[in-house]
XYZ file of C-alpha atoms in Angstrom:
283
model
C 0.218 -0.263 -0.345
C 2.648 2.448 0.719
C 4.484 1.646 -2.452
C 1.329 2.935 -4.224
C 0.627 5.490 -2.332
C 4.268 6.843 -3.280
C 3.510 6.491 -7.018
C -0.246 8.247 -7.110
C 1.690 11.467 -5.169
C 4.475 12.031 -7.377
C 4.564 14.661 -9.059
C 4.165 15.231 -13.434
C 7.697 16.852 -13.455
C 9.259 13.856 -11.421
C 7.080 11.123 -13.255
C 9.188 12.993 -16.503
C 12.126 12.683 -14.331
C 11.861 8.940 -13.791
C 10.905 8.326 -17.481
C 13.607 10.212 -18.847
C 16.271 8.181 -16.792
C 14.328 5.018 -17.141
C 15.052 5.705 -20.323
C 18.719 6.674 -20.149
C 19.749 3.456 -18.078
C 18.319 1.326 -20.999
C 19.648 3.177 -24.162
C 22.839 2.528 -22.547
C 21.740 -1.321 -22.195
C 20.557 -0.549 -25.365
C 24.387 -0.014 -26.338
C 25.864 -2.520 -24.615
C 23.797 -5.791 -26.241
C 24.035 -3.331 -29.860
C 27.971 -3.588 -29.038
C 27.647 -7.266 -28.432
C 26.385 -6.882 -31.602
C 25.463 -10.598 -33.749
C 27.874 -12.723 -31.760
C 25.540 -14.460 -29.913
C 23.028 -15.643 -32.536
C 25.819 -16.315 -34.495
C 27.232 -18.859 -31.574
C 24.028 -19.857 -31.533
C 23.493 -20.584 -34.896
C 27.755 -22.677 -34.595
C 25.934 -24.438 -31.856
C 22.753 -25.466 -33.524
C 24.696 -26.714 -36.440
C 27.602 -28.231 -35.410
C 24.549 -29.960 -33.332
C 23.540 -31.163 -36.721
C 26.170 -32.236 -38.771
C 27.040 -34.593 -35.742
C 23.352 -35.529 -35.467
C 24.094 -36.909 -39.615
C 27.046 -38.466 -38.882
C 25.677 -40.910 -35.258
C 22.807 -40.997 -38.387
C 25.053 -42.510 -41.365
C 26.973 -44.634 -38.659
C 24.202 -46.252 -37.802
C 23.044 -46.545 -40.652
C 26.500 -48.043 -42.355
C 26.416 -50.365 -39.490
C 22.582 -51.604 -40.918
C 24.015 -51.653 -44.246
C 27.066 -53.778 -43.330
C 24.838 -56.385 -41.739
C 22.902 -56.689 -44.725
C 25.488 -57.200 -46.960
C 27.341 -60.388 -44.139
C 23.183 -61.356 -44.341
C 23.759 -61.173 -48.131
C 26.468 -62.873 -48.465
C 25.166 -65.829 -45.990
C 22.847 -66.791 -48.662
C 25.161 -66.311 -51.429
C 26.625 -69.110 -49.182
C 23.529 -70.750 -49.247
C 22.670 -71.102 -52.714
C 26.263 -72.209 -53.643
C 25.597 -74.894 -51.677
C 22.452 -75.735 -53.080
C 23.590 -75.259 -56.599
C 26.496 -77.795 -55.387
C 23.275 -79.719 -54.127
C 21.434 -80.093 -56.782
C 24.257 -80.600 -59.241
C 25.097 -83.507 -57.606
C 21.952 -85.116 -57.141
C 21.675 -84.331 -61.370
C 24.318 -86.955 -61.924
C 21.155 -89.414 -59.878
C 18.296 -88.513 -61.694
C 15.800 -91.214 -63.099
C 14.294 -89.286 -65.354
C 14.663 -85.832 -67.619
C 11.550 -84.633 -65.656
C 13.579 -84.422 -62.726
C 16.854 -83.426 -64.387
C 14.929 -80.169 -65.282
C 13.408 -79.509 -62.441
C 17.300 -79.650 -60.497
C 17.969 -77.423 -63.164
C 15.584 -75.058 -62.894
C 16.354 -74.891 -58.959
C 20.335 -74.054 -59.820
C 19.409 -72.021 -62.801
C 16.932 -69.929 -59.387
C 19.683 -69.627 -57.250
C 22.323 -68.838 -59.238
C 19.195 -65.631 -60.540
C 19.814 -65.587 -56.583
C 23.685 -65.114 -55.900
C 23.349 -62.356 -58.732
C 20.522 -60.483 -57.415
C 22.121 -61.248 -54.033
C 25.599 -59.121 -55.562
C 23.775 -56.317 -57.540
C 22.413 -55.314 -53.766
C 25.360 -56.263 -52.161
C 27.669 -53.660 -54.239
C 24.632 -51.303 -54.377
C 25.414 -51.085 -50.176
C 28.943 -51.446 -50.775
C 28.856 -47.967 -52.857
C 26.494 -46.717 -50.735
C 28.332 -47.204 -47.492
C 31.308 -45.802 -49.240
C 29.213 -42.507 -50.103
C 28.094 -41.983 -46.559
C 32.143 -42.714 -45.374
C 32.844 -39.510 -48.052
C 30.201 -37.224 -46.651
C 30.974 -38.449 -43.021
C 34.536 -37.432 -43.360
C 33.131 -33.810 -45.097
C 31.488 -33.231 -41.903
C 33.645 -34.358 -39.711
C 35.942 -31.261 -41.555
C 33.194 -28.781 -41.021
C 32.813 -29.687 -37.881
C 36.452 -29.049 -37.217
C 36.754 -25.679 -39.021
C 33.123 -24.575 -37.563
C 34.336 -24.921 -33.384
C 37.223 -23.230 -34.243
C 35.324 -20.613 -35.886
C 32.924 -20.824 -32.723
C 35.423 -21.335 -29.972
C 36.747 -17.798 -31.872
C 33.294 -16.571 -31.811
C 32.804 -17.242 -27.790
C 36.045 -15.908 -26.720
C 35.078 -13.034 -28.239
C 31.886 -12.664 -26.963
C 33.267 -13.755 -23.354
C 35.423 -10.399 -23.340
C 33.214 -8.143 -24.320
C 30.663 -9.397 -21.696
C 33.641 -9.214 -19.149
C 33.531 -5.925 -20.008
C 30.068 -4.713 -19.749
C 29.191 -7.181 -17.416
C 29.556 -5.154 -14.076
C 28.075 -2.017 -16.208
C 25.068 -3.877 -17.005
C 24.409 -5.303 -13.801
C 24.145 -1.797 -12.194
C 22.400 -0.371 -14.919
C 19.610 -3.297 -15.041
C 19.773 -2.713 -10.836
C 19.100 1.222 -11.693
C 16.071 0.385 -14.886
C 14.437 -2.145 -12.471
C 14.630 1.144 -9.381
C 13.499 3.647 -11.020
C 10.261 1.050 -12.738
C 9.446 0.235 -8.377
C 8.393 4.526 -8.743
C 6.589 4.311 -11.770
C 3.108 3.905 -11.798
C 2.004 0.574 -13.706
C 0.056 2.474 -16.857
C 2.924 4.887 -17.446
C 5.509 2.221 -17.105
C 3.381 -0.299 -19.872
C 3.007 2.685 -22.134
C 6.450 3.077 -21.825
C 7.800 -0.966 -22.314
C 5.222 -0.926 -25.011
C 5.929 2.453 -27.053
C 9.966 0.823 -26.825
C 8.893 -2.608 -28.166
C 7.206 -0.707 -31.526
C 10.716 2.275 -31.760
C 13.297 0.578 -33.724
C 16.102 2.546 -31.629
C 14.156 1.758 -28.255
C 13.378 5.406 -27.888
C 10.164 6.121 -25.540
C 10.661 9.406 -23.820
C 12.221 11.815 -26.249
C 13.585 15.678 -26.121
C 12.382 18.876 -28.220
C 15.374 18.987 -30.322
C 15.261 22.309 -33.038
C 11.524 22.786 -32.241
C 10.691 18.984 -33.314
C 10.305 15.793 -31.761
C 13.469 13.922 -31.308
C 12.325 10.799 -32.301
C 10.037 10.747 -35.427
C 11.284 14.968 -36.298
C 8.023 16.580 -37.188
C 7.637 20.146 -35.933
C 6.080 20.732 -32.271
C 3.905 24.030 -32.323
C 4.531 26.961 -29.810
C 2.228 25.886 -27.342
C 2.584 22.769 -27.427
C 6.293 23.597 -26.345
C 5.572 25.938 -24.269
C 3.396 22.633 -22.454
C 5.935 20.563 -22.126
C 8.567 23.288 -20.721
C 5.951 23.878 -18.263
C 5.982 20.194 -16.394
C 1.868 20.050 -15.667
C 1.818 17.096 -17.571
C 2.970 14.307 -19.738
C 2.727 15.204 -23.644
C 3.100 12.633 -26.013
C 3.946 13.244 -30.010
C 1.135 13.329 -31.620
C 2.851 11.601 -34.728
C 4.758 8.783 -32.912
C 3.443 8.657 -29.469
C 6.660 8.615 -27.680
C 6.778 11.260 -24.394
C 8.008 14.657 -24.917
C 10.224 16.088 -22.363
C 11.896 19.849 -22.789
C 16.233 19.274 -23.073
C 16.395 21.096 -19.169
C 14.503 17.785 -17.474
C 16.951 18.025 -15.051
C 17.038 21.481 -13.485
C 14.402 22.109 -10.952
C 11.636 24.998 -12.634
C 12.526 27.161 -10.165
C 16.204 27.008 -11.176
C 15.246 27.718 -15.100
C 12.369 30.499 -14.348
C 15.512 32.152 -11.625
C 17.695 32.296 -15.077
C 15.084 33.354 -17.354
C 14.783 36.400 -14.835
C 17.776 37.463 -14.623
C 18.539 37.458 -18.608
C 16.341 39.833 -18.908
C 17.517 41.845 -16.018
C 20.386 42.228 -17.842
C 18.835 43.083 -20.445
C 17.021 46.128 -18.989
C 20.508 46.268 -17.428
C 22.054 46.835 -21.043
C 19.148 48.538 -22.367
C 19.666 51.424 -20.046
C 23.550 52.044 -19.985
C 23.389 51.639 -24.102
C 23.765 55.610 -25.475
C 20.589 57.235 -26.279
C 20.507 58.229 -29.517
C 20.620 62.683 -30.567
C 17.155 63.594 -32.743
C 19.175 65.140 -35.668
C 17.645 68.545 -35.412
C 16.267 69.660 -39.657
C 16.964 72.844 -40.423
C 14.617 75.571 -41.779
C 14.580 77.786 -44.853
């Protein structure tokens, strides 16, 4: 309840300052992430590629084992066929009629065709094994190259992380701390604008009489309202929260400075020598 009360009691000016501080912290975090660039994605892609190649090699090795078993089975069948041919040939020497001889001849012919078929399948399997071995070799070479590339990119990424880790952690803590004093509705709007903005800017100052986000002109009266910090004003074109360039300077100080500048200007005008009036001569 205390936190909710504090959020409700906070002034618009304080809310704007909090949003500006939050934007500053988040922008610095974005800059750190930009410094890392595409390295995290590249590391992930390389790891996925290596895992894919290793899975492929494992699958091919299983297929080679299966093909070798298949070749062994077919060689056994050839041995069986050769034994049958030998037996049928011996039986032909003891046939009692042509009918038995022709039947045995057909059996021999069938076994010879079976041997031919098995040899064909064995050759196909051996060729497939050879192709798979070549693919495995190429894949293993690719893995070596990609692992070297992965190690290089990981080292590069780790160096950047080590250099920016402490700063990022501090910025994240600051960002979370500021979020506690911004009411949920405003915070939700801020995050939504950030998510839709290409550069992550949800809070922008006025620059050369224009929005610092989309660069569309802002009318003078609207600029004055923004400087007064009495209400939260968003750009009517891009929806970003608009602030004045001196958001961190209290209004009292700005007003004092303006009054001082006016007094100085009036003093300068008073000290400036008056121009003598020219007297027109009469004829």
